[in-house]
XYZ file of N, CA and C in Angstrom:
672
model
N 39.224 33.578 51.630
C 37.770 32.520 51.224
C 38.483 32.241 49.844
N 38.383 30.891 49.607
C 38.553 30.186 48.450
C 37.369 30.346 47.689
N 38.277 30.781 46.388
C 36.685 31.647 44.813
C 37.234 30.898 43.428
N 36.092 30.490 42.933
C 36.431 29.736 41.555
C 36.341 30.611 40.722
N 36.949 31.082 39.815
C 36.973 32.468 38.690
C 37.118 31.495 37.217
N 36.138 31.638 36.690
C 36.148 31.305 35.409
C 36.189 32.828 34.326
N 36.847 32.671 33.350
C 37.303 33.857 32.384
C 38.283 33.225 31.825
N 38.131 33.043 30.191
C 38.748 33.325 29.186
C 39.970 34.402 28.833
N 39.465 35.249 28.935
C 40.861 36.303 28.583
C 41.852 36.327 29.346
N 43.217 36.027 28.812
C 44.440 36.122 29.635
C 44.440 37.291 30.344
N 44.386 38.435 29.932
C 44.773 39.564 30.472
C 43.831 39.947 31.412
N 42.362 39.715 31.570
C 41.680 40.006 32.548
C 41.402 38.678 33.431
N 42.126 37.607 33.236
C 42.291 36.651 34.563
C 43.402 36.747 34.961
N 44.494 37.231 34.774
C 45.937 37.419 35.645
C 45.317 38.920 36.453
N 44.559 39.754 35.543
C 44.529 41.537 36.921
C 43.247 40.183 37.578
N 42.456 39.974 37.188
C 41.373 39.471 38.724
C 42.079 38.815 39.453
N 42.958 37.464 38.957
C 43.667 36.729 40.473
C 44.761 37.387 41.023
N 45.267 38.136 40.905
C 46.327 39.880 41.512
C 45.345 40.110 42.343
N 44.333 40.652 41.855
C 42.945 41.596 42.906
C 42.688 40.810 44.385
N 42.368 39.642 43.267
C 41.760 38.492 44.430
C 42.795 38.247 45.553
N 43.921 37.611 45.041
C 45.005 37.293 45.616
C 45.790 38.130 46.821
N 45.635 39.540 46.082
C 46.356 41.062 46.851
C 45.133 41.239 48.146
N 43.830 40.315 48.097
C 43.203 40.635 48.956
C 42.734 39.547 49.736
N 43.722 38.630 49.768
C 44.033 37.550 50.508
C 43.087 36.157 50.478
N 42.386 35.897 49.196
C 41.785 35.229 48.733
C 42.597 33.688 48.024
N 42.002 32.740 47.977
C 42.869 31.928 47.157
C 41.592 31.502 45.860
N 42.338 31.266 45.035
C 41.237 31.559 43.489
C 42.078 30.177 42.810
N 40.948 29.299 42.441
C 40.921 28.467 41.154
C 40.312 28.993 40.247
N 41.210 29.378 39.063
C 41.217 29.749 37.949
C 40.692 28.766 36.844
N 39.662 29.313 35.879
C 39.507 28.327 35.110
C 39.158 28.623 33.317
N 38.628 28.528 32.434
C 38.694 29.460 31.169
C 37.344 28.700 30.350
N 37.314 27.178 31.064
C 35.905 27.210 30.202
C 34.707 26.660 31.335
N 33.543 26.172 30.601
C 32.248 26.426 31.632
C 32.218 24.825 31.982
N 33.059 23.963 31.035
C 33.052 22.454 31.524
C 34.234 22.397 32.465
N 35.168 23.259 32.533
C 36.235 22.993 33.881
C 35.318 23.786 34.788
N 34.878 24.462 34.664
C 33.958 25.553 35.920
C 32.837 24.389 36.695
N 32.257 23.640 36.132
C 31.083 22.656 36.661
C 32.130 21.844 37.106
N 33.243 21.366 36.782
C 33.910 20.184 37.603
C 34.772 20.438 38.858
N 35.013 21.910 38.587
C 35.711 22.729 40.163
C 34.510 22.832 40.930
N 33.209 23.439 40.305
C 32.178 24.088 41.309
C 31.721 22.359 41.818
N 31.900 21.344 40.874
C 31.065 19.976 41.943
C 32.479 19.531 42.959
N 33.669 19.619 42.824
C 34.381 19.454 43.588
C 34.860 19.542 44.402
N 34.880 20.860 44.656
C 35.309 22.235 45.552
C 34.765 22.765 46.877
N 35.682 23.114 47.381
C 34.458 24.191 48.553
C 34.818 25.063 48.263
N 33.658 25.817 47.470
C 34.087 27.399 47.243
C 33.087 28.075 48.304
N 33.462 29.665 48.620
C 32.618 30.855 48.883
C 32.068 31.070 47.907
N 32.762 31.094 47.231
C 31.834 32.338 45.695
C 32.330 31.859 44.505
N 31.040 32.183 43.581
C 31.658 31.491 42.281
C 31.839 32.514 41.421
N 32.678 33.404 40.461
C 32.844 34.743 40.183
C 32.794 33.978 38.669
N 31.746 34.132 37.416
C 31.360 33.538 36.401
C 31.679 34.231 35.327
N 32.067 34.546 34.138
C 32.233 35.380 32.854
C 31.158 34.635 32.104
N 30.289 35.195 31.402
C 29.681 34.256 30.373
C 29.607 34.097 29.479
N 30.878 35.007 28.362
C 30.856 34.550 27.481
C 32.347 33.983 27.220
N 32.238 32.792 27.438
C 33.435 31.808 27.530
C 33.078 30.325 26.380
N 34.544 30.172 26.132
C 34.350 28.863 24.697
C 33.809 27.646 25.616
N 33.091 26.761 24.594
C 32.618 25.369 25.354
C 31.246 25.858 25.913
N 30.984 25.516 27.056
C 29.899 25.603 27.613
C 29.462 27.162 28.152
N 28.934 28.142 27.570
C 28.840 29.710 28.386
C 29.112 29.596 29.962
N 29.201 30.716 30.636
C 29.013 30.659 31.880
C 27.623 30.622 32.262
N 26.609 31.252 31.540
C 25.173 30.837 31.871
C 24.441 29.634 32.144
N 24.692 28.515 31.164
C 24.387 27.290 30.994
C 25.452 26.349 32.291
N 26.723 26.897 31.814
C 27.402 26.622 33.213
C 26.914 26.769 34.257
N 26.254 27.493 34.607
C 25.727 27.868 35.978
C 24.501 27.083 36.507
N 23.250 27.018 35.344
C 22.446 26.162 35.210
C 22.732 24.858 35.643
N 23.696 24.460 35.094
C 23.990 22.998 34.988
C 24.876 22.519 36.785
N 25.443 23.636 37.260
C 26.014 23.777 38.474
C 25.089 23.580 39.818
N 23.553 24.390 39.466
C 22.231 24.341 40.362
C 21.497 23.920 40.110
N 21.592 22.863 39.068
C 20.627 21.431 38.847
C 21.819 20.272 39.700
N 22.715 20.801 40.155
C 23.787 19.235 40.806
C 23.094 19.559 42.128
N 22.702 20.651 42.417
C 22.220 21.191 43.802
C 23.607 21.659 44.621
N 24.105 22.844 43.847
C 25.244 23.068 44.611
C 24.685 24.519 44.232
N 24.505 25.224 46.026
C 24.025 26.661 46.068
C 25.225 27.328 46.149
N 26.297 27.134 46.207
C 27.521 28.133 46.435
C 27.215 29.436 45.568
N 27.052 30.645 46.324
C 27.104 31.930 46.119
C 27.494 32.129 44.688
N 27.173 32.837 43.709
C 27.385 33.102 42.383
C 27.576 34.373 41.806
N 28.233 34.808 41.448
C 28.625 36.151 40.537
C 28.509 36.181 39.104
N 28.069 36.748 38.477
C 28.099 36.893 36.909
C 28.750 38.432 36.717
N 30.160 38.554 35.966
C 31.209 39.250 35.565
C 31.499 39.777 34.282
N 30.115 40.174 34.059
C 30.544 40.168 32.257
C 29.955 41.744 31.551
N 30.524 41.381 30.349
C 30.308 42.640 29.487
C 28.696 42.814 28.925
N 28.130 41.908 29.323
C 26.673 42.095 29.109
C 25.507 42.273 29.618
N 25.625 44.063 29.883
C 24.656 44.227 30.721
C 23.868 45.061 30.698
N 22.593 44.612 29.539
C 21.810 45.083 29.444
C 20.676 44.553 30.303
N 19.737 44.881 30.529
C 18.495 44.644 31.496
C 18.524 43.511 31.379
N 17.664 42.945 30.312
C 17.391 41.527 29.665
C 18.570 40.451 30.169
N 19.630 40.942 29.932
C 21.216 40.211 30.141
C 21.196 39.904 31.831
N 20.709 40.624 32.482
C 21.000 40.849 34.009
C 20.005 40.095 34.394
N 18.444 40.294 33.934
C 17.592 39.170 34.324
C 17.734 37.689 33.756
N 18.426 37.331 32.995
C 18.625 36.227 32.189
C 19.364 35.360 33.068
N 20.233 36.364 33.347
C 21.703 35.421 34.315
C 20.687 35.659 35.548
N 20.296 36.427 36.081
C 19.755 36.325 37.902
C 18.346 34.982 37.787
N 17.768 34.470 36.467
C 16.596 33.698 36.406
C 17.768 32.457 36.100
N 19.225 32.475 35.975
C 19.854 31.127 35.886
C 20.369 30.571 36.906
N 20.195 31.288 38.058
C 20.692 30.848 39.187
C 21.922 31.634 39.958
N 21.843 32.634 39.241
C 23.352 33.546 39.843
C 22.417 34.547 41.062
N 23.495 35.392 42.004
C 22.870 35.945 42.980
C 23.106 36.861 43.236
N 24.389 37.683 41.890
C 24.676 38.414 41.323
C 25.267 39.040 40.264
N 25.440 40.299 39.636
C 25.530 40.426 38.372
C 26.293 41.791 38.215
N 27.911 41.871 38.144
C 28.479 42.862 37.987
C 29.194 43.418 36.299
N 28.656 44.577 36.018
C 28.824 44.852 34.176
C 30.061 45.333 34.438
N 30.894 44.604 33.567
C 32.506 45.283 33.102
C 32.087 46.652 32.134
N 32.894 47.747 32.457
C 33.971 47.270 33.718
C 33.651 47.809 34.609
N 34.821 47.841 35.775
C 34.055 47.437 37.181
C 35.220 47.737 38.066
N 35.075 48.675 39.438
C 36.333 49.006 40.001
C 36.104 47.602 41.163
N 37.469 47.615 41.307
C 38.027 46.443 42.225
C 37.437 46.501 43.721
N 37.327 47.298 44.051
C 36.621 47.644 45.355
C 35.069 46.822 45.329
N 34.586 47.576 44.200
C 33.054 47.320 44.479
C 32.892 45.742 43.726
N 33.670 44.716 43.445
C 33.706 43.461 43.295
C 34.416 42.745 44.670
N 35.299 43.312 45.131
C 35.776 42.628 46.509
C 34.424 42.806 47.863
N 33.792 44.117 47.729
C 32.903 44.265 48.733
C 31.199 43.134 47.908
N 31.228 42.645 46.520
C 30.241 42.343 46.288
C 30.336 40.647 46.939
N 31.690 40.358 46.556
C 31.974 39.028 47.109
C 31.945 38.686 48.757
N 32.279 39.777 49.455
C 32.113 39.464 50.816
C 30.840 39.454 50.774
N 29.984 40.596 50.588
C 28.806 40.468 51.125
C 27.775 39.214 50.743
N 28.426 38.423 49.820
C 28.120 37.424 48.640
C 28.389 35.885 50.094
N 29.755 36.221 50.196
C 30.160 35.337 51.498
C 29.321 34.971 52.873
N 28.641 36.507 52.970
C 28.399 36.454 54.355
C 26.981 35.766 54.451
N 26.304 35.474 53.049
C 25.160 34.858 53.630
C 25.208 33.946 54.260
N 24.082 33.362 55.307
C 24.401 32.146 55.844
C 23.884 31.059 55.407
N 24.685 30.229 55.262
C 24.564 28.454 54.748
C 23.139 28.123 54.741
N 22.151 27.217 54.415
C 20.918 27.024 54.271
C 20.988 25.857 55.595
N 22.197 25.751 56.435
C 22.336 24.348 57.353
C 21.732 25.643 58.528
N 22.097 26.803 58.488
C 22.149 28.136 59.502
C 20.963 28.407 59.711
N 19.752 28.210 58.019
C 18.848 28.774 58.610
C 17.459 27.721 58.465
N 16.133 27.882 58.652
C 15.379 27.280 58.498
C 15.286 26.575 57.657
N 14.846 25.104 57.899
C 15.076 24.391 56.333
C 13.535 24.337 55.367
N 12.817 24.348 55.915
C 11.172 24.693 55.371
C 10.454 26.128 55.833
N 9.435 26.560 55.367
C 9.080 27.666 55.698
C 7.393 27.138 55.120
N 6.419 27.056 55.872
C 5.251 27.315 56.070
C 4.093 28.644 56.116
N 3.503 28.630 55.322
C 2.429 29.614 55.501
C 0.730 28.868 55.199
N -0.160 28.866 55.750
C -0.965 27.943 55.710
C -0.708 26.500 55.235
N -1.387 26.079 54.101
C -1.152 24.388 53.384
C -0.005 24.997 52.425
N 0.735 25.802 52.249
C 1.670 25.967 51.466
C 3.536 25.767 52.062
N 4.434 24.349 51.644
C 5.274 24.424 52.182
C 6.753 24.334 51.766
N 7.856 24.892 51.610
C 8.658 25.642 50.563
C 9.742 24.668 51.673
N 10.619 23.943 50.871
C 11.628 23.207 51.480
C 12.953 23.911 50.707
N 13.687 24.762 51.629
C 14.920 25.072 51.407
C 16.087 24.249 50.648
N 15.501 23.329 51.313
C 17.158 22.298 50.999
C 16.679 21.717 49.770
N 15.550 21.045 49.398
C 15.224 20.486 48.221
C 14.817 21.420 47.188
N 14.403 22.656 47.501
C 14.152 23.761 46.568
C 13.410 23.532 45.853
N 12.344 23.075 46.607
C 10.833 22.390 46.528
C 9.552 22.872 47.144
N 8.415 22.698 46.630
C 7.479 23.650 47.126
C 6.045 22.548 46.746
N 5.019 22.376 47.828
C 3.881 21.579 47.874
C 2.732 22.264 48.040
N 1.567 22.723 47.780
C 0.256 22.768 48.604
C -0.660 21.859 48.645
N -0.781 21.778 49.683
C -1.449 20.701 50.097
C -1.344 19.834 49.696
N 0.179 19.472 49.903
C 0.307 17.802 49.261
C 0.631 18.217 48.201
N 0.491 19.124 47.349
C 0.452 19.053 45.726
C 1.949 19.249 45.551
N 2.605 18.995 44.557
C 3.692 19.606 43.920
C 3.668 20.331 43.193
N 4.194 22.114 43.591
C 4.470 23.136 42.511
C 5.596 23.000 42.244
N 5.263 23.027 40.657
C 6.880 23.142 39.867
C 7.012 24.592 39.217
N 8.372 24.925 40.017
C 8.679 26.436 39.841
C 9.674 26.599 39.285
N 9.948 27.780 38.423
C 11.327 28.159 37.805
C 12.080 28.961 39.170
N 13.801 28.691 39.105
C 14.537 29.563 39.699
C 14.501 30.552 40.663
N 13.511 31.418 39.454
C 12.691 32.877 39.865
C 12.096 33.297 40.240
N 11.132 31.907 40.207
C 9.801 32.358 40.579
C 9.863 31.450 42.316
N 10.954 30.624 42.568
C 10.985 30.221 43.911
C 11.579 31.080 44.691
N 12.526 31.747 43.731
C 13.198 33.203 44.862
C 11.801 33.638 45.543
N 11.012 34.548 44.349
C 10.408 35.238 44.782
C 9.214 34.857 46.197
N 8.856 33.404 45.284
C 7.755 33.055 46.582
C 8.597 32.948 48.128
N 10.195 32.351 48.049
C 10.964 32.248 49.292
C 10.573 33.639 50.176
N 11.019 34.862 48.942
C 11.028 36.067 49.744
C 9.674 36.657 50.628
N 8.534 35.704 49.549
C 7.073 36.481 50.151
C 7.119 35.799 51.457
N 7.338 34.166 51.361
C 7.117 33.634 52.207
C 7.676 33.953 53.613
N 8.855 34.220 53.599
C 9.792 35.063 54.636
C 8.954 36.182 55.596
N 8.449 36.995 54.655
C 7.647 37.756 54.864
C 6.437 37.762 54.850
N 5.680 36.290 55.368
C 4.713 36.241 55.670
C 3.700 37.298 56.604
N 2.221 37.639 55.672
C 1.891 39.207 56.587
C 1.935 40.335 56.381
N 3.055 40.626 56.121
C 3.876 41.602 55.372
C 3.701 41.933 53.848
N 3.787 43.717 53.995
C 3.150 43.919 52.657
C 4.992 44.130 52.101
N 5.071 43.707 51.313
C 6.584 43.886 50.314
C 6.312 44.753 48.960
N 6.994 45.543 49.169
C 7.286 46.509 48.354
C 7.868 46.166 46.895
N 7.865 46.780 45.788
C 8.188 46.766 44.243
C 9.862 46.603 44.540
N 10.546 48.018 45.660
C 11.485 47.897 45.901
C 12.373 47.187 46.548
N 11.760 46.318 47.097
C 12.203 45.140 48.115
C 12.388 44.147 47.457
N 11.150 43.864 46.428
C 11.782 42.908 45.544
C 12.733 43.101 44.581
N 12.692 43.951 43.977
C 13.932 44.512 43.250
C 15.109 43.965 43.793
N 15.726 44.661 44.956
C 16.591 44.519 45.729
C 16.948 43.543 46.086
N 15.748 42.420 46.699
C 16.665 41.334 47.290
C 15.758 39.860 46.577
N 15.172 40.057 45.410
C 15.178 38.826 44.824
C 15.857 38.798 43.387
N 15.812 40.521 42.787
C 16.551 40.290 41.279
C 17.718 41.249 41.929
N 18.814 41.726 43.064
C 19.674 42.621 43.081
C 19.569 43.836 42.562
N 18.827 43.845 42.120
C 18.707 45.602 41.632
C 18.569 46.941 42.385
N 19.539 47.452 42.391
C 19.182 48.598 43.201
C 19.105 49.753 42.010
N 18.224 49.498 41.456
C 17.622 50.644 40.415
C 16.486 49.966 39.717
N 15.332 50.541 39.317
C 14.200 50.158 38.540
C 14.109 50.070 37.768
N 14.405 48.696 36.854
C 14.582 48.680 35.198
C 13.716 48.991 34.270
N 12.362 49.731 35.303
C 11.390 50.057 34.252
C 10.436 48.904 33.635
N 10.975 47.921 33.750
C 10.246 46.849 32.999
C 9.128 46.229 34.031
N 8.658 45.204 32.858
C 7.183 44.380 33.978
C 7.766 43.017 34.660
N 9.286 42.791 34.594
C 9.680 41.661 35.180
C 8.891 40.805 36.283
N 8.694 42.281 37.522
C 7.970 41.526 38.968
C 6.560 41.363 38.688
N 5.687 41.905 37.424
C 4.453 41.873 37.276
C 4.354 40.162 36.830
N 5.274 39.971 35.728
C 5.062 39.208 35.088
C 5.286 37.395 35.931
N 6.460 37.781 36.781
C 6.553 37.059 37.597
C 5.396 36.418 38.404
N 4.821 37.937 39.045
C 3.952 37.296 40.104
C 3.045 36.899 39.297
N 2.545 37.221 38.236
C 1.314 36.232 37.765
C 2.138 34.832 37.445
N 3.016 34.781 36.979
C 3.196 32.901 36.581
C 2.897 32.371 37.827
N 3.536 33.086 39.060
C 3.898 32.194 40.552
C 2.284 32.143 41.134
N 1.348 33.301 40.919
C 0.043 33.000 41.027
C -0.527 31.876 40.597
N -0.501 31.468 39.228
C -1.004 31.066 38.481
C -0.815 29.517 38.860
N 0.408 29.318 39.319
C 0.592 27.999 40.111
C 0.614 27.506 41.381
N 0.454 28.711 42.287
C 0.694 28.456 43.609
C -0.961 28.463 44.142
N -1.948 29.257 43.845
C -2.844 29.806 44.112
C -4.382 29.315 43.215
N -3.905 28.815 42.023
C -5.238 28.380 40.737
C -5.670 26.838 41.420
N -6.928 26.512 41.627
C -6.892 25.296 41.973
C -7.080 25.141 43.379
N -6.585 26.280 44.238
C -6.701 25.652 45.520
C -8.237 26.566 46.044
N -8.328 26.213 47.437
C -9.413 26.826 47.918
C -9.541 28.835 47.920
N -8.163 28.892 48.507
C -8.187 29.728 49.017
C -6.899 30.614 48.113
N -6.750 32.102 47.838
C -5.470 33.040 47.462
C -4.700 33.138 48.330
N -3.254 32.817 48.180
C -2.886 33.767 49.275
C -1.705 34.764 48.936
N -1.634 34.791 47.470
C -0.858 36.064 47.203
C -2.000 37.188 46.840
N -1.600 38.192 47.515
C -2.509 39.277 47.340
C -1.629 40.377 46.803
N -2.458 41.295 45.748
C -1.664 42.729 45.749
C -2.254 43.885 46.453
N -1.523 44.637 47.038
C -2.145 45.893 48.310
C -2.044 47.193 46.847
N -3.234 47.575 46.536
C -2.998 48.234 45.782
C -2.231 49.523 46.168
N -1.675 50.308 45.150
C -0.782 51.337 45.500
C 0.875 51.334 46.560
N 0.750 49.985 47.082
C 1.503 49.564 48.310
C 2.956 48.112 47.709
N 2.536 47.153 47.307
C 3.185 46.050 47.166
C 2.311 45.174 46.780
N 2.357 43.721 47.559
C 2.046 42.370 47.555
C 2.217 41.948 48.920
N 1.182 40.796 49.258
C 1.546 39.989 50.841
C 1.102 38.782 50.468
N 1.611 37.963 51.068
C 1.342 36.485 51.229
C 0.934 36.231 52.414
N -0.686 36.287 52.088
C -1.536 35.696 53.260
C -0.964 34.873 54.889
N -0.490 35.389 55.908
C 0.145 34.411 56.484
C -1.529 33.580 57.512
N -2.767 33.423 57.104
C -3.973 33.247 57.482
C -4.170 33.384 58.962
């Protein structure tokens, strides 16, 4: 696979390049967020591997710029900033996964392979419809009853997961693993706060509430 690596520490970058190349990957490496934005916009990459703390434009705003340009290449943050809030912030900026330093090379390679296996948008349904709610997966836009609904990145991912499982009860664990890529419970109200904001945008002012809380079980979006 062709990979983009953003890492400013010379030793770490060289070690990562060696690990990735030994695994059979082609690696384009850069040291600044500006270069990462340029390369991501002009190169055909399978996965972006980004350090957060780099000179100039840091990794997080660099990824936001990449996503704003409509580039959906899977992205993995590889960083020493490993607090819960750091991970949440990284994922909300558009990252698909988050691996804290230090890490095992085998885990890094496994995560890269997992991200690369995700089907491109062209291989999945371009739109999802539940009642009068429509999510355009290519334009990353949402409408309800023909009205535009403005969502933040993580709110959109949450809604997309609910809509893909319309009519089914979705548990907290399912949301943590599939929307936030957490394979543990961070013991925060991240789901509840995002769900509250999502409901306010999707349901408020419309005739029927689509997003339901199933007490003691999780959440469900009503398939009607």
